[in-house]
Short mmCIF file of C-alpha atoms in Angstrom, two decimals:
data_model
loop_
_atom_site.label_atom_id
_atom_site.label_comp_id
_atom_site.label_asym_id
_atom_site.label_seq_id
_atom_site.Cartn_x
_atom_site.Cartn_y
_atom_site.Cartn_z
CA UNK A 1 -46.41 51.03 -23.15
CA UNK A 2 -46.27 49.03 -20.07
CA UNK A 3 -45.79 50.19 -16.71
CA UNK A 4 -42.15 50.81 -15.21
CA UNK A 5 -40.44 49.71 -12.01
CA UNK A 6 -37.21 50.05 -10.38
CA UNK A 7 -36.12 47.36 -8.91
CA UNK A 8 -33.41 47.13 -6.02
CA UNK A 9 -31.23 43.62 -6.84
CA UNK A 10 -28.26 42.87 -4.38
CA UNK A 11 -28.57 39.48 -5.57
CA UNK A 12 -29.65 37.81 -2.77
CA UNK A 13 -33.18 35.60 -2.89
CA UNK A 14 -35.15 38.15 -0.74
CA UNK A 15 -34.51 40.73 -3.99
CA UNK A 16 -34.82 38.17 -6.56
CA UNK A 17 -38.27 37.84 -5.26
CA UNK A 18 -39.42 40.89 -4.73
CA UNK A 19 -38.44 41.92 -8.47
CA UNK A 20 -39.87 38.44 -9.70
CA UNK A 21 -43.25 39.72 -7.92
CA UNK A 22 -43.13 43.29 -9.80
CA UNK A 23 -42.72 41.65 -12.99
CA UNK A 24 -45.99 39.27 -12.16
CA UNK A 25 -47.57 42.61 -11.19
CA UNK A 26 -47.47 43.90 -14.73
CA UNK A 27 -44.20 45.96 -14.80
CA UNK A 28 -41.65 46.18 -17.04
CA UNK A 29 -38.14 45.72 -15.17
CA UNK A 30 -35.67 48.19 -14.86
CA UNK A 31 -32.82 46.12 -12.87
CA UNK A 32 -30.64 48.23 -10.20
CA UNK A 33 -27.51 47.08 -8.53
CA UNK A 34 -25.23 48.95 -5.92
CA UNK A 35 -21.56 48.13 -5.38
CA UNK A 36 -20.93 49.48 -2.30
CA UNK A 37 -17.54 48.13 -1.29
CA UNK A 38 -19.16 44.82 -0.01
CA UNK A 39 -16.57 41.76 1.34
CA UNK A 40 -18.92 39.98 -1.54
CA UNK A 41 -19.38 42.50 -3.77
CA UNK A 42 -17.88 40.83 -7.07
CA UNK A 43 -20.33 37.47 -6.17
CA UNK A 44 -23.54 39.64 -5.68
CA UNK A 45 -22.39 41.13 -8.73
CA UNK A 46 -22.33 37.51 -11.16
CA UNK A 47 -26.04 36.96 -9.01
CA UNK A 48 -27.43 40.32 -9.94
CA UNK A 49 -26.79 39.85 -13.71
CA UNK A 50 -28.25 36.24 -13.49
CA UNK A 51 -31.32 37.51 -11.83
CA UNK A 52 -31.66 40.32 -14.36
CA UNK A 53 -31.40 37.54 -17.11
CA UNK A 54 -33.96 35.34 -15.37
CA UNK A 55 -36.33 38.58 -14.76
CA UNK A 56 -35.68 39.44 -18.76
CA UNK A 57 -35.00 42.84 -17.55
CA UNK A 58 -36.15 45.86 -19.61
CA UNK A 59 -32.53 47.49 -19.12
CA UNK A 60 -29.99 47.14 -15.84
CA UNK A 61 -28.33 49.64 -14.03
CA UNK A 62 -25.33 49.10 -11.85
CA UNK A 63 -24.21 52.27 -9.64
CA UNK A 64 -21.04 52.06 -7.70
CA UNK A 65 -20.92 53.82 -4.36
CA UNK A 66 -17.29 53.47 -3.16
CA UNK A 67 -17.78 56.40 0.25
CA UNK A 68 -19.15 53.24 2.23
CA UNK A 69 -15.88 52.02 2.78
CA UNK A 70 -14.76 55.38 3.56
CA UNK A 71 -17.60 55.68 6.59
CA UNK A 72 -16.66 52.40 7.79
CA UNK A 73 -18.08 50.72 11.04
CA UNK A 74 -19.25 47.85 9.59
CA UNK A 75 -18.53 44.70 8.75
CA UNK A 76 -19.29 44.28 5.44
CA UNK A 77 -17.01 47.32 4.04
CA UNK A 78 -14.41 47.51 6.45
CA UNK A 79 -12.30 44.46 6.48
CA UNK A 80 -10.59 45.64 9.86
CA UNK A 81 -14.24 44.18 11.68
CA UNK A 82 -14.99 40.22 11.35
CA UNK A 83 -18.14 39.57 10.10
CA UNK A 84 -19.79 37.86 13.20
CA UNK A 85 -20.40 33.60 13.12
CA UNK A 86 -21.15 32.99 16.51
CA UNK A 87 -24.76 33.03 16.17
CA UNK A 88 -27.99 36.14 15.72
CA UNK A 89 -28.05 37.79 18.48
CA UNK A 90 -30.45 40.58 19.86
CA UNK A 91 -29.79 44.78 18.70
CA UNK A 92 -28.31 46.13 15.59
CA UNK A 93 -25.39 43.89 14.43
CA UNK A 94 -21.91 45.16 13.39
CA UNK A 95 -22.76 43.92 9.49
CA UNK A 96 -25.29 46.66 9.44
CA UNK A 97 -24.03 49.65 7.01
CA UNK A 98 -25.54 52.91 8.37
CA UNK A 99 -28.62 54.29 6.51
CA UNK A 100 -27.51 51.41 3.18
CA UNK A 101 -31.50 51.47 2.15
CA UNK A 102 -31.75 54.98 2.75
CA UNK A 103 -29.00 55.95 0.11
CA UNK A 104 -30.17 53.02 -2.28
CA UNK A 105 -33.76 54.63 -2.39
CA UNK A 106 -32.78 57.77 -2.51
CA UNK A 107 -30.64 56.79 -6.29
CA UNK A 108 -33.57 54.40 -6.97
CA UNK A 109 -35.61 57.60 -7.01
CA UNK A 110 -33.71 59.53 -9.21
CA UNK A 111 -33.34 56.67 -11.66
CA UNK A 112 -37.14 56.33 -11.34
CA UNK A 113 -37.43 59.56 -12.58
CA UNK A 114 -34.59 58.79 -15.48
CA UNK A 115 -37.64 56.05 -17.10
CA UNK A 116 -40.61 57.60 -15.38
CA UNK A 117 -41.26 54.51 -13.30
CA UNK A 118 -43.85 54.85 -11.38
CA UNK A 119 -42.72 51.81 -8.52
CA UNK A 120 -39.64 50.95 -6.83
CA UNK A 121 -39.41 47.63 -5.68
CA UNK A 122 -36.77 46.18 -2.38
CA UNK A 123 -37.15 43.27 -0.61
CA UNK A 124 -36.35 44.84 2.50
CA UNK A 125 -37.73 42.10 5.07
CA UNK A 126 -38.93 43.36 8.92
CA UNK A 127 -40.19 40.55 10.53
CA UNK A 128 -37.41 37.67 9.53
CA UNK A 129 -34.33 39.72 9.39
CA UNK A 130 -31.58 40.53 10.92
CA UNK A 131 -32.56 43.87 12.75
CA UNK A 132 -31.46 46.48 10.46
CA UNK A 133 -33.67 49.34 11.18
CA UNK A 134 -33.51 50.53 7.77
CA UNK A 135 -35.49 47.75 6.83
CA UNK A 136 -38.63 48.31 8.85
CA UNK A 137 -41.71 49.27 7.44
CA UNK A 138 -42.27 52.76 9.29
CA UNK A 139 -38.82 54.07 7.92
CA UNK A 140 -39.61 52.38 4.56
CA UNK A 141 -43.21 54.70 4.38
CA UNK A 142 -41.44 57.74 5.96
CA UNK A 143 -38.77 58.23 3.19
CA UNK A 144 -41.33 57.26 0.40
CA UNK A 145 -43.03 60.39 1.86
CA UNK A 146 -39.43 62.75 1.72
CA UNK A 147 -38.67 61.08 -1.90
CA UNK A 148 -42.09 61.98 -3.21
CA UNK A 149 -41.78 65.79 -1.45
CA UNK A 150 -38.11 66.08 -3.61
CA UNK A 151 -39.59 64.68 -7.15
CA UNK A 152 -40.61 67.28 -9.70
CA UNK A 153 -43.83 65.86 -10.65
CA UNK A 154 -43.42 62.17 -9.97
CA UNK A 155 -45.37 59.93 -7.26
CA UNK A 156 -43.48 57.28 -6.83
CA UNK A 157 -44.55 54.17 -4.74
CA UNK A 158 -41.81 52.18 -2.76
CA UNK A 159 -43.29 48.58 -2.85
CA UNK A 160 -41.95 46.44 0.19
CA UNK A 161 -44.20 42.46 -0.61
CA UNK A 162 -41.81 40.98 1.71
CA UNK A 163 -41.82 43.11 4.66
CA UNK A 164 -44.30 40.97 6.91
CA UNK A 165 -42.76 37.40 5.37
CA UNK A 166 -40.65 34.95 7.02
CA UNK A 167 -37.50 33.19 5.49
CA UNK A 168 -39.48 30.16 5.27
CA UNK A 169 -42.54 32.10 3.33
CA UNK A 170 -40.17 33.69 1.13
CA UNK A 171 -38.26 30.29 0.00
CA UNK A 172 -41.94 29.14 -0.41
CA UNK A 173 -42.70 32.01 -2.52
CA UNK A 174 -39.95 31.77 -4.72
CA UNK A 175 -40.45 27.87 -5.35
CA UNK A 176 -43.80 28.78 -6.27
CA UNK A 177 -43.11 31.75 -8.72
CA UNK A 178 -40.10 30.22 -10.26
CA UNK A 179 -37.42 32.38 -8.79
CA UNK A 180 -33.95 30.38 -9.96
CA UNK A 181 -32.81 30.46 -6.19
CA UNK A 182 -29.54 28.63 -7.48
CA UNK A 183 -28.55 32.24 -9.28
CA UNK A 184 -28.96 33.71 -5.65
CA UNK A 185 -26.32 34.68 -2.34
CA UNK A 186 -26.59 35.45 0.43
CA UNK A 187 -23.65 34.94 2.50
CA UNK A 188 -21.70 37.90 3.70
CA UNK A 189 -18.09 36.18 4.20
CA UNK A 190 -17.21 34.03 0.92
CA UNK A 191 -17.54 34.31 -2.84
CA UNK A 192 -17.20 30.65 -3.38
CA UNK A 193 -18.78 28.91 -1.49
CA UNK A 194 -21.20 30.15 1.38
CA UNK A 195 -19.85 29.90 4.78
CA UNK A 196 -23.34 28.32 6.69
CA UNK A 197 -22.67 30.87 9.71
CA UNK A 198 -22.72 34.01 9.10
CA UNK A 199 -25.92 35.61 10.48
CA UNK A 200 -27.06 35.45 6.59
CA UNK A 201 -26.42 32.55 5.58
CA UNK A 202 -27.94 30.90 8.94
CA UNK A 203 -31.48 33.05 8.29
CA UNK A 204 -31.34 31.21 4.44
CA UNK A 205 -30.80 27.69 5.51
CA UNK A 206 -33.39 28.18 8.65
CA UNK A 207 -36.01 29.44 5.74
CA UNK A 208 -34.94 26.42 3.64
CA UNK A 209 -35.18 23.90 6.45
CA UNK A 210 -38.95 25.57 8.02
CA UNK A 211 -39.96 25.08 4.31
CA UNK A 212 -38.67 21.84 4.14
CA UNK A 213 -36.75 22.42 1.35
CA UNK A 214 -33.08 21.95 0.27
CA UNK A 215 -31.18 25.48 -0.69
CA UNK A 216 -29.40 24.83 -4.14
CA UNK A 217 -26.12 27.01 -3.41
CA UNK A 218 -23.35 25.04 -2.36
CA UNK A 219 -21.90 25.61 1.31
CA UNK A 220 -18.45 25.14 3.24
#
């Protein structure tokens, strides 16, 4: 039997990617979604199941988490907060939903455990991103340590290829491994078509432009 991994899919390209790489690492696919409450959640959704398809995913699991809206204080599940346009800017954003990777690795483990997978894959991204401080590589290693202390048995690895890659490598990357970026999103506003400035959407078209490269989602 081949190896198993869990892989973390929001639907996005950075994701896609990372799940694309597990699968060229010898694993077979186990493909995990999260609706959360998200302004897009019902877009990332149709993108997950694509990506799944693409990745010919051993089996997908999609776990709803409806408390986030309930918490609040962010832009992407409260719709009382706009999401921001006006440019990135330095610090934690308002879009950032408190301790989001946290509580997705902390399920991912547990479902790990469900197929005895020995990897969980995100493509959490540190140096290109837009300053979530769940997504840096210190917290990433410190709660693979706490997951590992709370498994009976289990050593599970949390696998992070994209954490030192820019936009621009990670377009590149995709191109080169086949990733279908068309079956992607990434924008945090719209589920038609992307809105170009949120601070999502304007790290995607800066990694498509630095790779010189034309992103295939359509855009306001």
């Amino acid at each position: 039997m081949k190896k198993i991994a869990i892989c973390i899919i929001s639907g996005g390209m950075d994701s896609a990617l990372a799940a694309q790489i597990a699968k060229n690492d010898g694993y077979d696919i186990v493909a995990l979604h999260f609706n959360y409450g998200q302004r897009t959640q019902n877009r990332e959704l149709v993108s997950f199941k694509k990506i799944a398809k693409d990745l010919e995913a051993k089996e997908t699991q999609i776990v709803d988490l409806d408390f986030f809206s309930q918490i609040g204080v962010n832009a992407l599940t409260d719709s009382s907060i706009e999401v921001p346009t006006d440019g990135i800017k330095p610090g934690v954003p308002i879009t950032y939903v408190p301790f989001r990777n946290g509580i997705f690795l902390s399920i991912a483990a547990a479902v790990a455990q469900k197929y005895s997978a020995e990897a969980l894959y995100i493509g959490v991204v540190e140096e290109d991103s837009s300053g979530y401080p769940d997504c840096r590589e210190s917290f990433i290693k410190s709660i693979n340590t706490a997951i590992n202390l709370g498994l009976n048995d289990n050593d599970i690895e949390i696998k992070t290829p994209l954490i030192h890659l820019s936009k621009a490598d990670i377009v590149k990357k995709s191109l080169e491994l086949g990733v279908r970026l068309e079956h992607t999103w990434s924008c945090y506003k719209n589920e038609d078509k992307a809105c170009g400035v949120c601070d999502s959407c304007r790290l995607r078209l800066k990694g498509f432009k630095e790779a010189n490269s034309i992103d295939p989602i359509e855009y306001e």
